[in-house]
Amino acid sequence: MKKKDLFLFFMQYSQGIISKEDKIKLEKLLKKFPELSEEWEMHLELYEILSDSDTAEFRDWIVDLIKNVSSQKDFSNSKAENQDL
Amino acid sequence: MSKSKKIPPNLFLEGIRNKDSLIIRSVMKACLPMVTNHVLKNKGNKQDAEDLLAEAFMVVFQKAKDPKFSINYAVSTYVFTICKNLWLKQLRRRKFKDNGDLSDIEMAILTDDVLALMEKEERAKLYQEKIKMLDKQSQYILFLFYREKNSFKEIAQIMELKSPGYAKKLKFLAQKKLIKLVKQDPRYEELKS
């Protein structure tokens, strides 16, 4: 039940529709059950990471670019280039 | 752009902000051999080096969101130092004895905010890795909800589910699975502290 409440609050929180009353309930819940704080933090972190499209797109782009650059040359056997870049 | 041409830090930051592949590739070509050589000499492999470089670019990407941010070192020194420190942390986590201290320049580069971004990026990478371990349906529902900002009604339509309520349930289960996977990874506890 506690986790279900937390999830419900999280849904409202992430959509920016949590009421003042529910926010107070949430704070009380987290205070009363400190073990839920970690779960709450993870929800928040997950939300931040997954909803940040710009960062996720940039990460995918960079990973592809590195693979591409790396495949063009076997860097493990080469000396560093342009160390003064 | 010539490979040997020196890229000024402000141009590099503009390249990051504008996703300019010419500039970024040029920096990568300079940094990847340095990072690869360092990692290979220190118990890692080529893939570790590529992962580190990606993480370093992500740190710069986050820093570059601040228009006032500037780099006061050679670009390769800056990027390589971030990689070097990330690798030191990984070696410590893998219980290997690390080999050496950082130089004064490297210590100066690694300001608190850079270190905090490095940790944030490591946690983000952990979540991203675990998402890829989920089944396709779970990955898709999280993508539709978080990235595409669809409502449960829209998700139910897109995925041809019986109701928005069912979409909500599936999203809850996907998230629960993801959190469990993240928590089970030993890196989660290490990155928390």
CSV table of C-alpha atoms in Angstrom, one decimal:
chain,number,residue,atom,x,y,z
A,1,MET,CA,0.0,0.0,0.0
A,2,LYS,CA,2.8,2.4,0.9
A,3,LYS,CA,4.6,1.8,-2.4
A,4,LYS,CA,1.3,2.1,-4.3
A,5,ASP,CA,0.7,5.5,-2.7
A,6,LEU,CA,4.3,6.5,-3.5
A,7,PHE,CA,3.8,5.6,-7.1
A,8,LEU,CA,0.6,7.5,-7.3
A,9,PHE,CA,2.2,10.6,-5.8
A,10,PHE,CA,5.1,10.2,-8.1
A,11,MET,CA,2.8,10.1,-11.2
A,12,GLN,CA,1.1,13.3,-10.0
A,13,TYR,CA,4.4,14.9,-9.1
A,14,SER,CA,6.0,14.1,-12.4
A,15,GLN,CA,3.0,15.5,-14.3
A,16,GLY,CA,3.1,18.6,-12.1
A,17,ILE,CA,-0.5,18.0,-10.9
A,18,ILE,CA,0.2,17.1,-7.3
A,19,SER,CA,-2.1,19.0,-4.9
A,20,LYS,CA,-0.8,20.8,-1.8
A,21,GLU,CA,-2.6,18.3,0.4
A,22,ASP,CA,-1.0,15.4,-1.4
A,23,LYS,CA,2.4,17.0,-1.3
A,24,ILE,CA,2.0,17.3,2.5
A,25,LYS,CA,0.9,13.6,2.6
A,26,LEU,CA,3.9,12.6,0.6
A,27,GLU,CA,6.3,14.5,2.9
A,28,LYS,CA,4.7,12.8,5.9
A,29,LEU,CA,4.9,9.4,4.2
A,30,LEU,CA,8.6,9.8,3.4
A,31,LYS,CA,9.2,11.0,7.0
A,32,LYS,CA,7.3,8.1,8.5
A,33,PHE,CA,8.8,5.5,6.3
A,34,PRO,CA,12.5,6.5,5.6
A,35,GLU,CA,13.0,3.3,3.6
A,36,LEU,CA,10.7,4.8,0.9
A,37,SER,CA,13.0,7.8,0.5
A,38,GLU,CA,15.4,5.8,-1.5
A,39,GLU,CA,12.6,4.6,-3.7
A,40,TRP,CA,11.4,8.2,-4.1
A,41,GLU,CA,14.9,9.4,-5.0
A,42,MET,CA,15.2,6.6,-7.6
A,43,HIS,CA,11.9,7.6,-9.2
A,44,LEU,CA,13.0,11.2,-9.4
A,45,GLU,CA,16.4,10.3,-10.8
A,46,LEU,CA,14.8,7.9,-13.3
A,47,TYR,CA,12.4,10.6,-14.3
A,48,GLU,CA,15.2,13.1,-14.8
A,49,ILE,CA,17.3,10.7,-16.8
A,50,LEU,CA,14.6,9.3,-19.0
A,51,SER,CA,12.7,12.5,-19.7
A,52,ASP,CA,15.9,14.5,-20.7
A,53,SER,CA,15.6,13.9,-24.4
A,54,ASP,CA,18.4,16.3,-25.4
A,55,THR,CA,20.9,14.5,-23.2
A,56,ALA,CA,19.8,11.1,-24.3
A,57,GLU,CA,20.0,12.1,-28.0
A,58,PHE,CA,23.4,13.6,-27.5
A,59,ARG,CA,24.6,10.5,-25.7
A,60,ASP,CA,23.5,8.3,-28.6
A,61,TRP,CA,25.1,10.6,-31.1
A,62,ILE,CA,28.4,10.7,-29.3
A,63,VAL,CA,28.5,6.9,-28.8
A,64,ASP,CA,27.9,6.4,-32.6
A,65,LEU,CA,30.5,9.0,-33.5
A,66,ILE,CA,33.1,7.4,-31.2
A,67,LYS,CA,32.4,4.0,-32.7
A,68,ASN,CA,32.8,5.5,-36.2
A,69,VAL,CA,36.0,7.2,-35.4
A,70,SER,CA,37.4,4.2,-33.6
A,71,SER,CA,36.5,1.8,-36.5
A,72,GLN,CA,38.5,4.0,-38.9
A,73,LYS,CA,41.7,3.3,-37.1
A,74,ASP,CA,43.0,0.8,-34.6
A,75,PHE,CA,44.0,3.2,-31.9
A,76,SER,CA,45.3,0.5,-29.6
A,77,ASN,CA,48.4,0.2,-31.8
A,78,SER,CA,48.9,3.9,-32.6
A,79,LYS,CA,50.6,6.7,-30.9
A,80,ALA,CA,48.5,9.6,-29.7
A,81,GLU,CA,47.9,12.1,-32.4
A,82,ASN,CA,47.6,15.9,-31.9
A,83,GLN,CA,48.4,15.8,-28.2
A,84,ASP,CA,48.5,19.6,-28.2
A,85,LEU,CA,45.0,19.9,-29.5
B,1,MET,CA,39.5,20.8,-41.1
B,2,SER,CA,43.0,19.5,-40.8
B,3,LYS,CA,43.6,16.8,-38.3
B,4,SER,CA,46.6,18.6,-36.9
B,5,LYS,CA,44.9,21.9,-36.5
B,6,LYS,CA,44.6,23.0,-32.9
B,7,ILE,CA,41.0,23.5,-31.8
B,8,PRO,CA,40.4,26.4,-29.4
B,9,PRO,CA,38.3,25.5,-26.4
B,10,ASN,CA,35.6,28.0,-27.3
B,11,LEU,CA,35.2,26.4,-30.7
B,12,PHE,CA,35.1,23.0,-29.1
B,13,LEU,CA,32.3,24.1,-26.8
B,14,GLU,CA,30.4,25.6,-29.7
B,15,GLY,CA,30.8,22.3,-31.5
B,16,ILE,CA,29.4,20.5,-28.5
B,17,ARG,CA,26.4,22.9,-28.3
B,18,ASN,CA,25.7,22.6,-32.0
B,19,LYS,CA,26.5,18.9,-32.4
B,20,ASP,CA,29.1,19.8,-35.0
B,21,SER,CA,30.4,16.4,-36.0
B,22,LEU,CA,33.5,17.9,-37.8
B,23,ILE,CA,34.8,19.6,-34.7
B,24,ILE,CA,33.8,16.8,-32.4
B,25,ARG,CA,35.4,14.1,-34.6
B,26,SER,CA,38.6,16.1,-34.7
B,27,VAL,CA,38.8,16.2,-30.9
B,28,MET,CA,37.9,12.5,-30.7
B,29,LYS,CA,40.7,11.7,-33.2
B,30,ALA,CA,43.1,13.5,-30.9
B,31,CYS,CA,41.8,12.1,-27.6
B,32,LEU,CA,40.9,8.5,-28.4
B,33,PRO,CA,44.5,7.3,-28.9
B,34,MET,CA,45.5,9.0,-25.6
B,35,VAL,CA,42.6,7.5,-23.7
B,36,THR,CA,43.0,4.1,-25.3
B,37,ASN,CA,46.7,3.9,-24.6
B,38,HIS,CA,46.1,5.0,-21.0
B,39,VAL,CA,43.4,2.4,-20.4
B,40,LEU,CA,45.2,-0.4,-22.1
B,41,LYS,CA,48.2,0.2,-19.9
B,42,ASN,CA,45.9,0.2,-16.8
B,43,LYS,CA,44.0,-3.1,-17.0
B,44,GLY,CA,41.3,-1.9,-19.4
B,45,ASN,CA,40.3,-2.6,-23.0
B,46,LYS,CA,39.4,-0.7,-26.1
B,47,GLN,CA,35.7,-0.7,-25.2
B,48,ASP,CA,36.5,0.8,-21.8
B,49,ALA,CA,38.3,3.6,-23.5
B,50,GLU,CA,35.4,4.4,-25.9
B,51,ASP,CA,33.0,4.3,-22.9
B,52,LEU,CA,35.2,6.7,-21.0
B,53,LEU,CA,35.5,9.1,-23.8
B,54,ALA,CA,31.7,9.1,-24.3
B,55,GLU,CA,31.2,9.9,-20.6
B,56,ALA,CA,33.8,12.7,-20.8
B,57,PHE,CA,31.9,14.3,-23.7
B,58,MET,CA,28.7,14.0,-21.7
B,59,VAL,CA,30.3,15.9,-18.9
B,60,VAL,CA,31.4,18.6,-21.2
B,61,PHE,CA,27.9,18.6,-22.8
B,62,GLN,CA,26.3,19.3,-19.4
B,63,LYS,CA,28.9,22.0,-18.5
B,64,ALA,CA,28.4,23.6,-21.9
B,65,LYS,CA,24.8,24.3,-21.2
B,66,ASP,CA,26.1,27.2,-19.1
B,67,PRO,CA,26.9,29.9,-21.6
B,68,LYS,CA,29.5,31.4,-19.1
B,69,PHE,CA,31.4,28.1,-19.0
B,70,SER,CA,34.9,28.2,-20.5
B,71,ILE,CA,37.8,25.8,-20.7
B,72,ASN,CA,41.2,27.3,-19.7
B,73,TYR,CA,43.3,24.4,-20.9
B,74,ALA,CA,44.1,22.6,-24.1
B,75,VAL,CA,40.9,20.7,-25.1
B,76,SER,CA,42.7,17.3,-25.2
B,77,THR,CA,44.2,18.0,-21.7
B,78,TYR,CA,40.7,18.8,-20.4
B,79,VAL,CA,39.0,15.7,-21.9
B,80,PHE,CA,41.8,13.4,-21.1
B,81,THR,CA,41.9,14.4,-17.5
B,82,ILE,CA,38.2,13.7,-17.1
B,83,CYS,CA,38.7,10.3,-18.7
B,84,LYS,CA,41.7,9.6,-16.5
B,85,ASN,CA,39.8,10.4,-13.3
B,86,LEU,CA,36.8,8.4,-14.4
B,87,TRP,CA,39.1,5.4,-15.0
B,88,LEU,CA,40.8,5.9,-11.6
B,89,LYS,CA,37.4,5.6,-10.0
B,90,GLN,CA,36.5,2.5,-12.0
B,91,LEU,CA,39.8,0.8,-11.1
B,92,ARG,CA,39.1,1.6,-7.4
B,93,ARG,CA,35.7,0.1,-7.8
B,94,ARG,CA,37.1,-3.0,-9.4
B,95,LYS,CA,39.5,-3.2,-6.4
B,96,PHE,CA,42.6,-2.6,-8.5
B,97,LYS,CA,45.4,-0.6,-7.1
B,98,ASP,CA,45.5,2.6,-9.0
B,99,ASN,CA,48.7,3.9,-10.3
B,100,GLY,CA,49.5,7.4,-9.4
B,101,ASP,CA,48.2,10.7,-8.3
B,102,LEU,CA,46.8,13.4,-10.4
B,103,SER,CA,49.0,16.4,-11.5
B,104,ASP,CA,48.3,19.9,-10.3
B,105,ILE,CA,46.7,20.8,-13.7
B,106,GLU,CA,44.5,17.7,-13.5
B,107,MET,CA,43.4,18.6,-9.9
B,108,ALA,CA,42.6,22.1,-11.1
B,109,ILE,CA,40.4,20.8,-13.9
B,110,LEU,CA,38.5,18.5,-11.6
B,111,THR,CA,36.4,21.1,-9.9
B,112,ASP,CA,33.5,20.0,-7.6
B,113,ASP,CA,30.9,20.6,-10.3
B,114,VAL,CA,32.9,18.6,-12.8
B,115,LEU,CA,33.2,15.8,-10.3
B,116,ALA,CA,29.5,16.0,-9.6
B,117,LEU,CA,28.7,15.8,-13.3
B,118,MET,CA,30.9,12.8,-13.7
B,119,GLU,CA,29.0,11.0,-11.0
B,120,LYS,CA,25.7,12.0,-12.4
B,121,GLU,CA,26.8,10.7,-15.8
B,122,GLU,CA,27.9,7.4,-14.4
B,123,ARG,CA,24.5,7.0,-12.8
B,124,ALA,CA,22.7,7.9,-16.0
B,125,LYS,CA,24.9,5.4,-17.9
B,126,LEU,CA,23.9,2.7,-15.4
B,127,TYR,CA,20.2,3.4,-15.9
B,128,GLN,CA,20.6,3.5,-19.7
B,129,GLU,CA,22.4,0.1,-19.6
B,130,LYS,CA,19.6,-1.4,-17.5
B,131,ILE,CA,16.9,0.0,-19.9
B,132,LYS,CA,18.6,-2.0,-22.7
B,133,MET,CA,18.2,-5.2,-20.6
B,134,LEU,CA,14.4,-4.8,-20.3
B,135,ASP,CA,12.1,-6.5,-22.7
B,136,LYS,CA,11.1,-4.6,-25.8
B,137,GLN,CA,7.6,-3.8,-24.6
B,138,SER,CA,8.9,-2.3,-21.3
B,139,GLN,CA,11.5,-0.3,-23.2
B,140,TYR,CA,8.9,1.0,-25.6
B,141,ILE,CA,6.4,2.1,-22.9
B,142,LEU,CA,9.1,3.9,-20.9
B,143,PHE,CA,10.2,5.6,-24.1
B,144,LEU,CA,6.7,6.7,-25.0
B,145,PHE,CA,6.0,8.0,-21.5
B,146,TYR,CA,9.3,9.7,-20.7
B,147,ARG,CA,10.8,10.7,-24.0
B,148,GLU,CA,7.8,11.2,-26.1
B,149,LYS,CA,5.7,12.6,-23.2
B,150,ASN,CA,2.6,10.6,-24.3
B,151,SER,CA,-0.4,10.2,-22.1
B,152,PHE,CA,-1.6,6.8,-21.1
B,153,LYS,CA,-4.5,7.2,-23.4
B,154,GLU,CA,-2.1,7.9,-26.3
B,155,ILE,CA,0.2,5.0,-25.2
B,156,ALA,CA,-2.8,2.6,-25.2
B,157,GLN,CA,-3.6,3.7,-28.8
B,158,ILE,CA,-0.1,3.5,-30.1
B,159,MET,CA,0.6,0.1,-28.5
B,160,GLU,CA,-2.9,-1.2,-29.1
B,161,LEU,CA,-3.5,-1.9,-25.5
B,162,LYS,CA,-7.0,-2.6,-24.1
B,163,SER,CA,-7.1,0.6,-22.0
B,164,PRO,CA,-5.2,3.6,-20.6
B,165,GLY,CA,-5.4,1.9,-17.2
B,166,TYR,CA,-3.6,-1.1,-18.6
B,167,ALA,CA,-0.9,1.1,-20.1
B,168,LYS,CA,-0.4,2.7,-16.7
B,169,LYS,CA,-0.1,-0.7,-15.2
B,170,LEU,CA,2.5,-1.8,-17.8
B,171,LYS,CA,4.5,1.4,-17.3
B,172,PHE,CA,4.5,0.8,-13.5
B,173,LEU,CA,5.7,-2.7,-14.0
B,174,ALA,CA,8.4,-1.6,-16.5
B,175,GLN,CA,9.6,1.0,-14.0
B,176,LYS,CA,9.6,-1.5,-11.2
B,177,LYS,CA,11.7,-3.9,-13.2
B,178,LEU,CA,14.1,-1.2,-14.2
B,179,ILE,CA,14.6,0.0,-10.6
B,180,LYS,CA,15.1,-3.6,-9.5
B,181,LEU,CA,17.8,-4.1,-12.1
B,182,VAL,CA,19.6,-0.9,-11.2
B,183,LYS,CA,19.5,-1.8,-7.5
B,184,GLN,CA,20.9,-5.2,-8.1
B,185,ASP,CA,23.9,-3.8,-9.8
B,186,PRO,CA,26.8,-3.4,-7.4
B,187,ARG,CA,27.7,-0.1,-9.0
B,188,TYR,CA,24.4,1.4,-7.7
B,189,GLU,CA,25.6,1.3,-4.0
B,190,GLU,CA,29.0,2.5,-5.0
B,191,LEU,CA,27.7,5.4,-7.0
B,192,LYS,CA,25.3,6.3,-4.1
B,193,SER,CA,28.1,6.9,-1.7
